[in-house]
XYZ file of C-alpha atoms in Angstrom:
575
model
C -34.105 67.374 188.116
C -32.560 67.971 184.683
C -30.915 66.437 181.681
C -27.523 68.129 180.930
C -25.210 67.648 178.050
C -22.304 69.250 177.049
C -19.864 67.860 174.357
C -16.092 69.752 173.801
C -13.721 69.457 171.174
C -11.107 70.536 169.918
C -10.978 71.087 165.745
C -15.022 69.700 165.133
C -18.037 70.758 164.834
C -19.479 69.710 168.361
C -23.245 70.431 167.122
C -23.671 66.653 165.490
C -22.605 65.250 168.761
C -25.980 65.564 170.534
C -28.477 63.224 167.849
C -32.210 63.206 168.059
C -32.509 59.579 170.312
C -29.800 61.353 173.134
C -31.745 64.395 172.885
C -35.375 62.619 173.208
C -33.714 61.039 176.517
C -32.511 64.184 177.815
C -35.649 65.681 176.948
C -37.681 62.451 179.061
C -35.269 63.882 182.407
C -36.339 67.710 182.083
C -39.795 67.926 179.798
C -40.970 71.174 181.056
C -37.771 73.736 179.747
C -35.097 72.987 177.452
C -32.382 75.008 175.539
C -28.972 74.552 174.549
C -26.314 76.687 173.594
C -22.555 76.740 171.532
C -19.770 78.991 172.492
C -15.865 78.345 171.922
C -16.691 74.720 170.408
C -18.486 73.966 173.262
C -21.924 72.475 173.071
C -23.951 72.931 176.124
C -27.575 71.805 176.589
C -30.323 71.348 179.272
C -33.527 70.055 179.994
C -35.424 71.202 183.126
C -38.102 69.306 185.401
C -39.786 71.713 187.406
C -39.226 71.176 191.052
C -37.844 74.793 192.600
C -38.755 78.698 192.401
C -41.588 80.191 191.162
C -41.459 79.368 187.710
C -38.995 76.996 185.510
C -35.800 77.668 185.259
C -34.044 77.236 182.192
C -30.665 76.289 180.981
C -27.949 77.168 180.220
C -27.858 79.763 182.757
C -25.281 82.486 181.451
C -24.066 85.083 183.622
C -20.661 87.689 182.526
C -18.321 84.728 181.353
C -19.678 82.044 183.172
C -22.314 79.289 181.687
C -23.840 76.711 183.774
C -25.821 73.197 184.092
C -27.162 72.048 187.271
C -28.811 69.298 187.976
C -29.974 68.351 191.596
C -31.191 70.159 194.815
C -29.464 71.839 197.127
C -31.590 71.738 200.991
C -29.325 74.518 203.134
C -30.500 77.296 201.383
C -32.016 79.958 203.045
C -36.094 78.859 201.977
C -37.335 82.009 201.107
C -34.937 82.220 198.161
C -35.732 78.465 197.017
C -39.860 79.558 196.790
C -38.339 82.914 194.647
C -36.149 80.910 192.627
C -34.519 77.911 191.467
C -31.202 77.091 192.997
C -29.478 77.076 189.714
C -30.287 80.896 189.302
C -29.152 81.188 192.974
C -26.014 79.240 191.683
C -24.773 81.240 189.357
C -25.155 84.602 190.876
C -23.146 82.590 193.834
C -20.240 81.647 191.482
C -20.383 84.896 189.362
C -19.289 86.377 192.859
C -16.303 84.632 192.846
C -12.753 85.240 191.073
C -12.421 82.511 188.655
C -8.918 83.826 187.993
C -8.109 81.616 190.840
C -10.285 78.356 191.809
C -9.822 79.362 195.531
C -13.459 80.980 196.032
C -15.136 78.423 193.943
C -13.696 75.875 195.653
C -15.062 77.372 199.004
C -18.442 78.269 197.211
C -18.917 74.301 196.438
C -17.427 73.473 200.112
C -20.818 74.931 201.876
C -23.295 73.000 199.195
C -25.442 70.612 200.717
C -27.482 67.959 198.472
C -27.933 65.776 195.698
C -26.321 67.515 192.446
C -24.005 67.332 189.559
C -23.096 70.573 187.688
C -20.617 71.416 184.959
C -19.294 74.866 184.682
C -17.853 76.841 181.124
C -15.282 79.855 182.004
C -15.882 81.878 178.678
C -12.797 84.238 179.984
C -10.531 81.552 181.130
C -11.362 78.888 178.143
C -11.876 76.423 181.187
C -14.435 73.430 181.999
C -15.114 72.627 185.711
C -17.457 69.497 186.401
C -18.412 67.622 189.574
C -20.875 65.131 191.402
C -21.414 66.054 194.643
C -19.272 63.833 197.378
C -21.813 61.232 197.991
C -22.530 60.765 194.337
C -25.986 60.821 194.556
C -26.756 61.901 190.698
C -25.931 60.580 187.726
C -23.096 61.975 185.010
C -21.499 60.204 182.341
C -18.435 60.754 181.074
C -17.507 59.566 177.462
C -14.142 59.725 175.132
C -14.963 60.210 171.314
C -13.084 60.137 167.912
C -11.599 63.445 166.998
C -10.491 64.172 170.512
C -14.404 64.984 171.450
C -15.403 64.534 174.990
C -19.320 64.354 176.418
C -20.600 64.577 179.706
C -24.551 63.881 180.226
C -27.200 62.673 182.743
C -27.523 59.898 180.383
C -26.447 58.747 177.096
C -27.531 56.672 173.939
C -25.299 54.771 172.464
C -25.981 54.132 168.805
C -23.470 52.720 165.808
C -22.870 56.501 164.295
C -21.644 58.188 167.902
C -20.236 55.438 170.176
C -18.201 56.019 172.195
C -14.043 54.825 172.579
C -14.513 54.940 176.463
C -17.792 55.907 178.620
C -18.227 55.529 182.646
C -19.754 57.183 185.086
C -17.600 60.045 186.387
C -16.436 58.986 189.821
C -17.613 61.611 192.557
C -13.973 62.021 193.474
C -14.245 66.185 193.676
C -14.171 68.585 190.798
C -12.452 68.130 187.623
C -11.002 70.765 185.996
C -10.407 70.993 182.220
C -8.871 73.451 179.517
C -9.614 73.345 176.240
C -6.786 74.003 174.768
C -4.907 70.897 176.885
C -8.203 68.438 177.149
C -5.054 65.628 177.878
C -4.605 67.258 180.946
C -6.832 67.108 183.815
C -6.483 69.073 187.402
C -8.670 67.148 190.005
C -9.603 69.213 193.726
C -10.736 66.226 195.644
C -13.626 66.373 198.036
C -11.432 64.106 200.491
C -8.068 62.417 200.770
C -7.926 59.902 198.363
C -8.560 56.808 199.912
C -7.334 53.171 198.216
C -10.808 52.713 196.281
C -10.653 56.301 195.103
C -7.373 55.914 193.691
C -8.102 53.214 191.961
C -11.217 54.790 190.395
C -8.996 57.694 189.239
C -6.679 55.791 187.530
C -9.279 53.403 185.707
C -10.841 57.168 184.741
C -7.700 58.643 183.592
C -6.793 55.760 181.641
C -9.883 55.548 180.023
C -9.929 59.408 178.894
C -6.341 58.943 178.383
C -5.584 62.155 180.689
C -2.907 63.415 182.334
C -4.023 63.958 185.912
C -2.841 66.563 188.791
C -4.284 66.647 192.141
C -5.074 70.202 193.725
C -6.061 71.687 197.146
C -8.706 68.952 198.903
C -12.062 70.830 199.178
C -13.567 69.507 202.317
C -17.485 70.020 202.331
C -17.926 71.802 205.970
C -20.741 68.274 207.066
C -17.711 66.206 206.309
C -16.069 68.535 209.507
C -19.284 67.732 211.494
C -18.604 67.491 215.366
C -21.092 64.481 215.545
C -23.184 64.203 219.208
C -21.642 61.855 221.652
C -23.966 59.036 222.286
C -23.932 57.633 225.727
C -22.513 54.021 225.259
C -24.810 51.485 224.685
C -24.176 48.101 223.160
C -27.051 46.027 221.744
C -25.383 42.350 222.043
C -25.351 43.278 225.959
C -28.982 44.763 226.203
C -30.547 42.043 223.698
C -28.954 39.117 225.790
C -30.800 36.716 227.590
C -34.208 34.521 226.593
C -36.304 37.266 225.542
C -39.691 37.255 223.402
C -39.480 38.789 220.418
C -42.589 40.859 221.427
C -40.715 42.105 223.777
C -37.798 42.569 222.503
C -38.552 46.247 221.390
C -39.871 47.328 224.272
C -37.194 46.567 226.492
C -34.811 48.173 224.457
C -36.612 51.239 224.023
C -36.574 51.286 227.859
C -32.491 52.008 227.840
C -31.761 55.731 228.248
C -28.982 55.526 225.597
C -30.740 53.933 222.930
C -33.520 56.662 223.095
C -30.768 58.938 223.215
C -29.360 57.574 219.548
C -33.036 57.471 218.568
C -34.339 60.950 219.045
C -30.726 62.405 217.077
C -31.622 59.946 214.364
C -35.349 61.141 214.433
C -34.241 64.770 213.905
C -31.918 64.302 211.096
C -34.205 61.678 209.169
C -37.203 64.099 209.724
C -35.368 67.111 208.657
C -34.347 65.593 205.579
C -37.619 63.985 204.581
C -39.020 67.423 205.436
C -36.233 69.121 202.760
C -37.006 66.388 199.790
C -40.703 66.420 200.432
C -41.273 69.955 200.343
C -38.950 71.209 197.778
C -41.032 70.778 194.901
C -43.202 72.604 192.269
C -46.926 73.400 193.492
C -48.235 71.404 190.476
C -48.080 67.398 190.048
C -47.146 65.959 185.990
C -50.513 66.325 184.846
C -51.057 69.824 186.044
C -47.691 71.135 185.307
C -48.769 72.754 181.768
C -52.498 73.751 182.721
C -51.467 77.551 184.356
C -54.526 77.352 187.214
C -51.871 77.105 189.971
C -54.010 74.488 191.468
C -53.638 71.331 191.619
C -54.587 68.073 194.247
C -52.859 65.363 193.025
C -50.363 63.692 194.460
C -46.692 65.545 194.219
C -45.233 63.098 195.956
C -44.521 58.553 195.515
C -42.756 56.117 197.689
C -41.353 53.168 196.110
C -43.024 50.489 198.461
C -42.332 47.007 198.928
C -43.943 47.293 202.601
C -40.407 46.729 204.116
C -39.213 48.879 207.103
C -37.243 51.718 205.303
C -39.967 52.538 202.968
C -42.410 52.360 205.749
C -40.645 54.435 207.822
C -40.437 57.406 205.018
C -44.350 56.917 204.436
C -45.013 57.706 208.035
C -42.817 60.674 207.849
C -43.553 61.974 204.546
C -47.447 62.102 206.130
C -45.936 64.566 208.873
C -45.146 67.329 205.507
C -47.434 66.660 202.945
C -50.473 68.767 202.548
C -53.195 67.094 204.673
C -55.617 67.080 201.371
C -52.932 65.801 199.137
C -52.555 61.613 198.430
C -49.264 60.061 198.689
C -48.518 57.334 196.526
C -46.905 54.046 197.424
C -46.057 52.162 194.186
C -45.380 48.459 194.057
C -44.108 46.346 191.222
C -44.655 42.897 190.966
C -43.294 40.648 188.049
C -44.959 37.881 186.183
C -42.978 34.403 187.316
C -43.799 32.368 184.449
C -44.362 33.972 180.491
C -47.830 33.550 179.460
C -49.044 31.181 182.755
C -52.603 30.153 182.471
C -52.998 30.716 186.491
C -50.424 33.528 186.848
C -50.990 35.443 189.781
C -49.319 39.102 191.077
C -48.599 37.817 194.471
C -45.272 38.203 195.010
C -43.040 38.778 198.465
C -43.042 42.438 197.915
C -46.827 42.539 196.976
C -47.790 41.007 200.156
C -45.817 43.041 202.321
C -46.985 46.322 200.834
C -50.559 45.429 201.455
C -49.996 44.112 205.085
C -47.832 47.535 205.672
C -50.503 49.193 203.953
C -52.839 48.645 207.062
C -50.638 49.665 209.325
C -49.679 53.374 207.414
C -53.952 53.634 207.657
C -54.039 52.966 211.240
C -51.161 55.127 211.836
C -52.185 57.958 209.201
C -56.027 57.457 209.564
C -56.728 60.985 207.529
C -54.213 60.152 204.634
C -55.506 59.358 201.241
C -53.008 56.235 200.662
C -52.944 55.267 197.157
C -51.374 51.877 196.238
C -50.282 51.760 192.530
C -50.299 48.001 191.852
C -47.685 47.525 189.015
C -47.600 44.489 187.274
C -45.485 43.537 184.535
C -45.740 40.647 182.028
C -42.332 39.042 180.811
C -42.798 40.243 177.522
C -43.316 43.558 178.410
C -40.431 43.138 180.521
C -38.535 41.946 177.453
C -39.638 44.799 175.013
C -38.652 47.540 177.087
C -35.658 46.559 178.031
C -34.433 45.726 174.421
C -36.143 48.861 173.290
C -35.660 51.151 175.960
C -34.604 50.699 179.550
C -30.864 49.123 178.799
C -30.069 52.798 177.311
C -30.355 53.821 180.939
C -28.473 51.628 182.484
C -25.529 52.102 180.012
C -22.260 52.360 180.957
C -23.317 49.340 183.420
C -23.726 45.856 182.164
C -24.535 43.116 185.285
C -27.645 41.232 185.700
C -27.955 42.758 188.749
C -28.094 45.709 186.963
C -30.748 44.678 184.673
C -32.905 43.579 187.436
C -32.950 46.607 189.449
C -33.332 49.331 186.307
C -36.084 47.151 185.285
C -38.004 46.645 188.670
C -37.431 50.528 189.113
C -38.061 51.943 185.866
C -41.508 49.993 185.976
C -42.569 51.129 189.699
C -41.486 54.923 188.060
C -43.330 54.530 185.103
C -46.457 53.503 186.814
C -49.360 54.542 184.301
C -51.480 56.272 187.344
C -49.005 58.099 189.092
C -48.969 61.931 188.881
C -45.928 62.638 191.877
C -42.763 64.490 190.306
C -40.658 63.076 193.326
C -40.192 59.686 194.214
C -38.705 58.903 197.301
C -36.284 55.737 198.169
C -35.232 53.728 201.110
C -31.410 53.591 199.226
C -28.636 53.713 201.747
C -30.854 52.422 204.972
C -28.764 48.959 204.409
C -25.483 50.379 204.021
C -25.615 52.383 207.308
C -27.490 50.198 209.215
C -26.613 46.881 208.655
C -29.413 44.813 206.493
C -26.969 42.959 204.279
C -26.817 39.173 204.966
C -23.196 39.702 203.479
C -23.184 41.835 206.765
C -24.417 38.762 208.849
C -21.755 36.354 207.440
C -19.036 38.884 207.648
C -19.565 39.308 211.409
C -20.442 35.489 211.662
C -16.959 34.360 210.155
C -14.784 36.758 212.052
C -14.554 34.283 215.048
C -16.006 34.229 218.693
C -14.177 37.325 219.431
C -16.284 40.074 219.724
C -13.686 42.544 219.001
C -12.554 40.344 215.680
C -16.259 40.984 215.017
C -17.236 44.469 215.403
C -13.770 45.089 213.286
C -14.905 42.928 210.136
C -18.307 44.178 210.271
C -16.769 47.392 210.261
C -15.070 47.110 207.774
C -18.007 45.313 205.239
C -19.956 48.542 206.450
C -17.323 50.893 205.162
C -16.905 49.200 201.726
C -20.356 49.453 201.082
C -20.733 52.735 201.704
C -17.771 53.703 199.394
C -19.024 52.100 197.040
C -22.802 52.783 197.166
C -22.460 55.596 194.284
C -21.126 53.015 191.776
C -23.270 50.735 192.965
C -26.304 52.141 193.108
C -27.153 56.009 192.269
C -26.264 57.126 189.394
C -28.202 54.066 187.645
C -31.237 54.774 189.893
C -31.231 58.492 189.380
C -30.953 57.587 185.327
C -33.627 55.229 185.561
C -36.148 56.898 187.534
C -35.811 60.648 185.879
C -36.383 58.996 183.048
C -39.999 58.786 183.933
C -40.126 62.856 184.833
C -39.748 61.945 188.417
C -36.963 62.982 190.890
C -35.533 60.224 193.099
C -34.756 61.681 196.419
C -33.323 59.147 199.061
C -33.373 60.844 202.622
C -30.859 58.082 204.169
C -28.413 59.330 202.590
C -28.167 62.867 203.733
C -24.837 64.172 204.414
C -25.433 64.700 208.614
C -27.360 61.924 208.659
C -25.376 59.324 207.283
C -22.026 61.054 209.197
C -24.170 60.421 212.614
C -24.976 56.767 211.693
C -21.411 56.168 210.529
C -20.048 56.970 213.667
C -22.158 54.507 215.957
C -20.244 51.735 216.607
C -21.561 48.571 214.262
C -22.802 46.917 217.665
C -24.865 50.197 218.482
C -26.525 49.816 214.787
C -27.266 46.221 214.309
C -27.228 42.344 216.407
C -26.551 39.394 214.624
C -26.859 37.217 217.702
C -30.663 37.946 217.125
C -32.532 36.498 214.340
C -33.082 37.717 210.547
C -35.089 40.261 210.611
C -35.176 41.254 214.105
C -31.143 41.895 214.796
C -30.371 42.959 210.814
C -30.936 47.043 211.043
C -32.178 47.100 214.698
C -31.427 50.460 215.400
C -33.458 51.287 212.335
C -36.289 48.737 213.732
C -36.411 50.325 217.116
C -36.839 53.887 215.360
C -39.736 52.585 213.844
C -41.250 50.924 216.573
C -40.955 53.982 218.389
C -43.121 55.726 215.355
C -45.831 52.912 215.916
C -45.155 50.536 213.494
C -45.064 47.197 214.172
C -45.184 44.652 211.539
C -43.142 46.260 209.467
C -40.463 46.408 211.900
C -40.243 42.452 211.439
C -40.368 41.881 208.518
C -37.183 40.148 206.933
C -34.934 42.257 204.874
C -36.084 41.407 201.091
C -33.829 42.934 197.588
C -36.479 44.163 195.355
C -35.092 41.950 192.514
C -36.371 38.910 194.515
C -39.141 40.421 196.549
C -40.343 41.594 192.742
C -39.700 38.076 191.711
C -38.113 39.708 188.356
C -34.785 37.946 189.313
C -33.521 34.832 188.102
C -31.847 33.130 191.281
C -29.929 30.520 188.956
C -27.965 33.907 187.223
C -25.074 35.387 189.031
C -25.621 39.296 189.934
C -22.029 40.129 188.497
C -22.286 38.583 185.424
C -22.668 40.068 181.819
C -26.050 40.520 181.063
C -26.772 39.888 177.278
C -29.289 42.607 177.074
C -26.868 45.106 178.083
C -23.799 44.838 175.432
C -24.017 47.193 173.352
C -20.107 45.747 171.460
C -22.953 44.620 168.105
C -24.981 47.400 167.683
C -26.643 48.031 164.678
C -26.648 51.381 163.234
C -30.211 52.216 165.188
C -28.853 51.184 168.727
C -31.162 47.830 168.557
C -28.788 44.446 168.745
């Protein structure tokens, strides 16, 4: 994980651009290397946590004409070159290979990456500025238009009186952009994928905000979006759930159907490999240990963020399979204070109960595993102070309450005073695919009797919120969370994963005939039951803003939230 900068202009000096408070941020991302470099006007700058190769990796990388920043991971490289070296150095020996005279090799180069990343690319030769997030969005980049014709692009920014911005957003992970600096009006865009309606329109809110130009080039098309997905037998759960069955049983009978277990052990592969790849990827050393030079170290490397609910659970029990044996795993747990300053306040919340019931069930299942739950609790006016002082920096461009609510419960959980793991692990994207939306539930409810009526609305809800899961949801939490020298890693959403779950039929994923947490994310249920958990796998679906209890049901999750303007700044950042 890394903090990257780089600001380009035109006719100004772009070393004022990057002030101490962005740099102190950037620095919080990537606190074990940092450097930064200026060539042609171009200011270019990163900040490097530890978590591949032998040894840290700074950046810029410069190789011939070509300067890099990476942040991310890339998992389908061959492993004995990510234990030699970090796959930014493997990067840009890759793309020094290719003919930047033409974009045709990169473009193939970036078609075989698999993984979280952003990167942005400086052609010293070619006076050219490629940047991209990968096609599932999965880490944060900012985009921002300046005075002066000055543009930025960071993991995170700052906005303060002296630098703001005329228009900031999160770069939509449409493809790669390319830029010249002598035309920085003009922008040529090779798009992962045709542009679907929603992708248009986040192109033209981008281009009018940077005031650009746009062409569209050649579509890229990563090679897992080409996947030739296995061909489940048929099996619909409405038909095998049917019938006056006890919930008990349920599972069991279910499990029985050659189909399901069918669905079940491809699903088990994928979501094992990919635990495996975001587990194991990471430096020898935990946060603590990182500076100390013995090599040794028996902390814990790696956290869960765990409110006891099935997806989380589910990662714990795999994430035992690749750990070290002798190394704890850390399952951290936030709970908010309900009322400021409450003589009889006490921490347990939804999300505090579940963890310690699922708790039980990870030591019966993981008997040799040192479990460590970090209990997090958080007082409303420490709520209030960092999030005035601190946290709403990190959630910038975004303004919601919902917004607020989720930066806050996560930044907390990451923060956690006791935790040594550099990677933190998420259950993000396990309700998109699956189902465990009760906006899912009422789409499929108000669709009519008709079960085909059904399966097409639900469909369709499932597709829009996987579109829009990046905006939704990543690039805050990545922001957030590396803000506490962590890496958040979310295994769900894995490129052949999530193409596999995608194309099961919604009725092969989820049954809203059955009740609330039973039929929401069945599928997902089952494959837990079939791991050995069994509490877990009934347990109602919960959003961590209420399970937390940091939420204020009364507020609406789309509206402004008055911590997050930033339109009457003072001239320190602080409203």
């Amino acid at each position: 994980m890394c903090g990257i900068f780089c600001a380009i202009g035109q006719n100004n000096d772009v070393s004022c651009h990057l002030h101490s408070a962005l740099e102190e941020l950037l620095h919080n991302r990537g606190p074990d290397v940092q450097d930064k470099l200026i060539v042609d006007n171009v200011l270019l700058a990163g900040n490097v946590l530890w978590q591949q190769g032998a040894a840290p990796q700074k950046q810029p990388l410069v190789e011939n004409d070509l300067v890099l920043l990476f942040n991310g991971d890339l998992y389908n490289l061959d492993e004995k070159k990510l234990k030699s070296e970090a796959d930014s150095a493997w990067l840009i020996k890759e793309l020094n290979k290719c003919n930047m005279n033409e974009d045709e090799q990169l473009l193939a180069l970036l078609q075989q990456l698999e993984g979280p990343y952003c990167l942005i690319l400086y052609n010293r030769r070619e006076k050219a500025l490629y940047f991209c997030r990968d096609a599932l969005g999965r880490n944060s980049l900012i985009i921002e238009r300046h005075p002066n014709n000055c543009l930025k692009l960071m993991s995170t920014s700052c906005p303060v009186l002296e630098h703001m911005a005329t228009a900031a957003l999160e770069l939509p992970p449409l493809g790669l952009y390319k830029l010249r600096l002598a035309q920085l009006n003009e922008c040529c865009l090779y798009p992962w994928q045709p542009l679907n309606e929603q992708m248009q329109q986040q192109l033209s809110t981008l281009q009018t905000a940077m005031e650009w130009s746009m062409r569209l080039g050649q579509t890229i098309a990563p090679s897992w979006l080409l996947d030739k997905l296995l061909q489940v037998s048929s099996f619909d759960l409405y038909a095998l759930a049917a019938g006056d069955i006890p919930l008990e049983l349920l599972h069991e009978r279910l499990l029985g159907n050659e189909a399901v277990q069918q669905a079940l052990s491809k699903l088990d592969e994928l979501l094992q490999r990919s635990v495996a790849a975001r587990v194991l990827h990471t430096a020898p050393v935990c946060r603590l240990c990182g500076d100390s030079g013995s090599g040794r170290c028996s902390h814990a490397k790696i956290c869960i963020l765990f409110s006891g609910g099935i997806d989380c659970s589910i990662l714990a029990v795999l994430a035992d399979k690749y750990v070290p044996p002798s190394e704890p795993i850390e399952l951290i747990n936030v709970a908010f204070e309900r009322v400021a300053g409450a003589a009889d306040q006490s921490w347990s919340v939804p999300d505090r109960q579940t963890s310690l019931q699922s708790l039980l069930e990870l030591q019966r299942l993981c008997p040799q595993r040192s479990w460590q739950l970090l209990q997090v609790n958080v007082s409303r006016e420490q709520l209030q102070q960092q999030l005035a002082a601190h946290i709403r920096q990190l959630i910038y461009p975004l303004q919601t309450v919902l917004d607020e609510s989720l930066g806050c419960a996560f930044w907390f959980a990451a923060a956690a005073a006791d935790s040594t793991a550099r990677v933190a692990l998420l259950g993000s994207g396990a309700d998109e695919l699956f189902g465990g939306y009760s906006r899912h539930r009422n789409a499929w409810r108000r669709a009519g009797p008709s079960a085909a009526s059904r399966e097409l609305a639900l469909r369709q809800e499932l597709e829009m919120d996987w579109q829009r899961i990046p905006a939704r949801n990543l690039a805050r939490d990545d922001r957030i969370i590396a803000d506490c020298g962590k890496t958040a890693r979310a295994p769900f959403i894995e490129e052949h994963l999530a193409q596999f779950v995608r194309s099961l039929a919604p009725q092969q994923r989820c049954c809203y005939a059955l009740p609330e947490g039973v039929g929401d994310k069945l599928l997902l249920r089952l494959y837990g039951h079939r791991l050995g958990l069994r509490d877990a796998t009934l347990l109602k679906k919960r959003a961590i803003q209420f399970g937390s209890r940091i939420a204020d049901k009364r507020q609406q999750a789309t509206q402004i939230s008055e911590y997050l303007r930033f339109d009457s700044l003072q001239p320190n950042g602080v409203q």
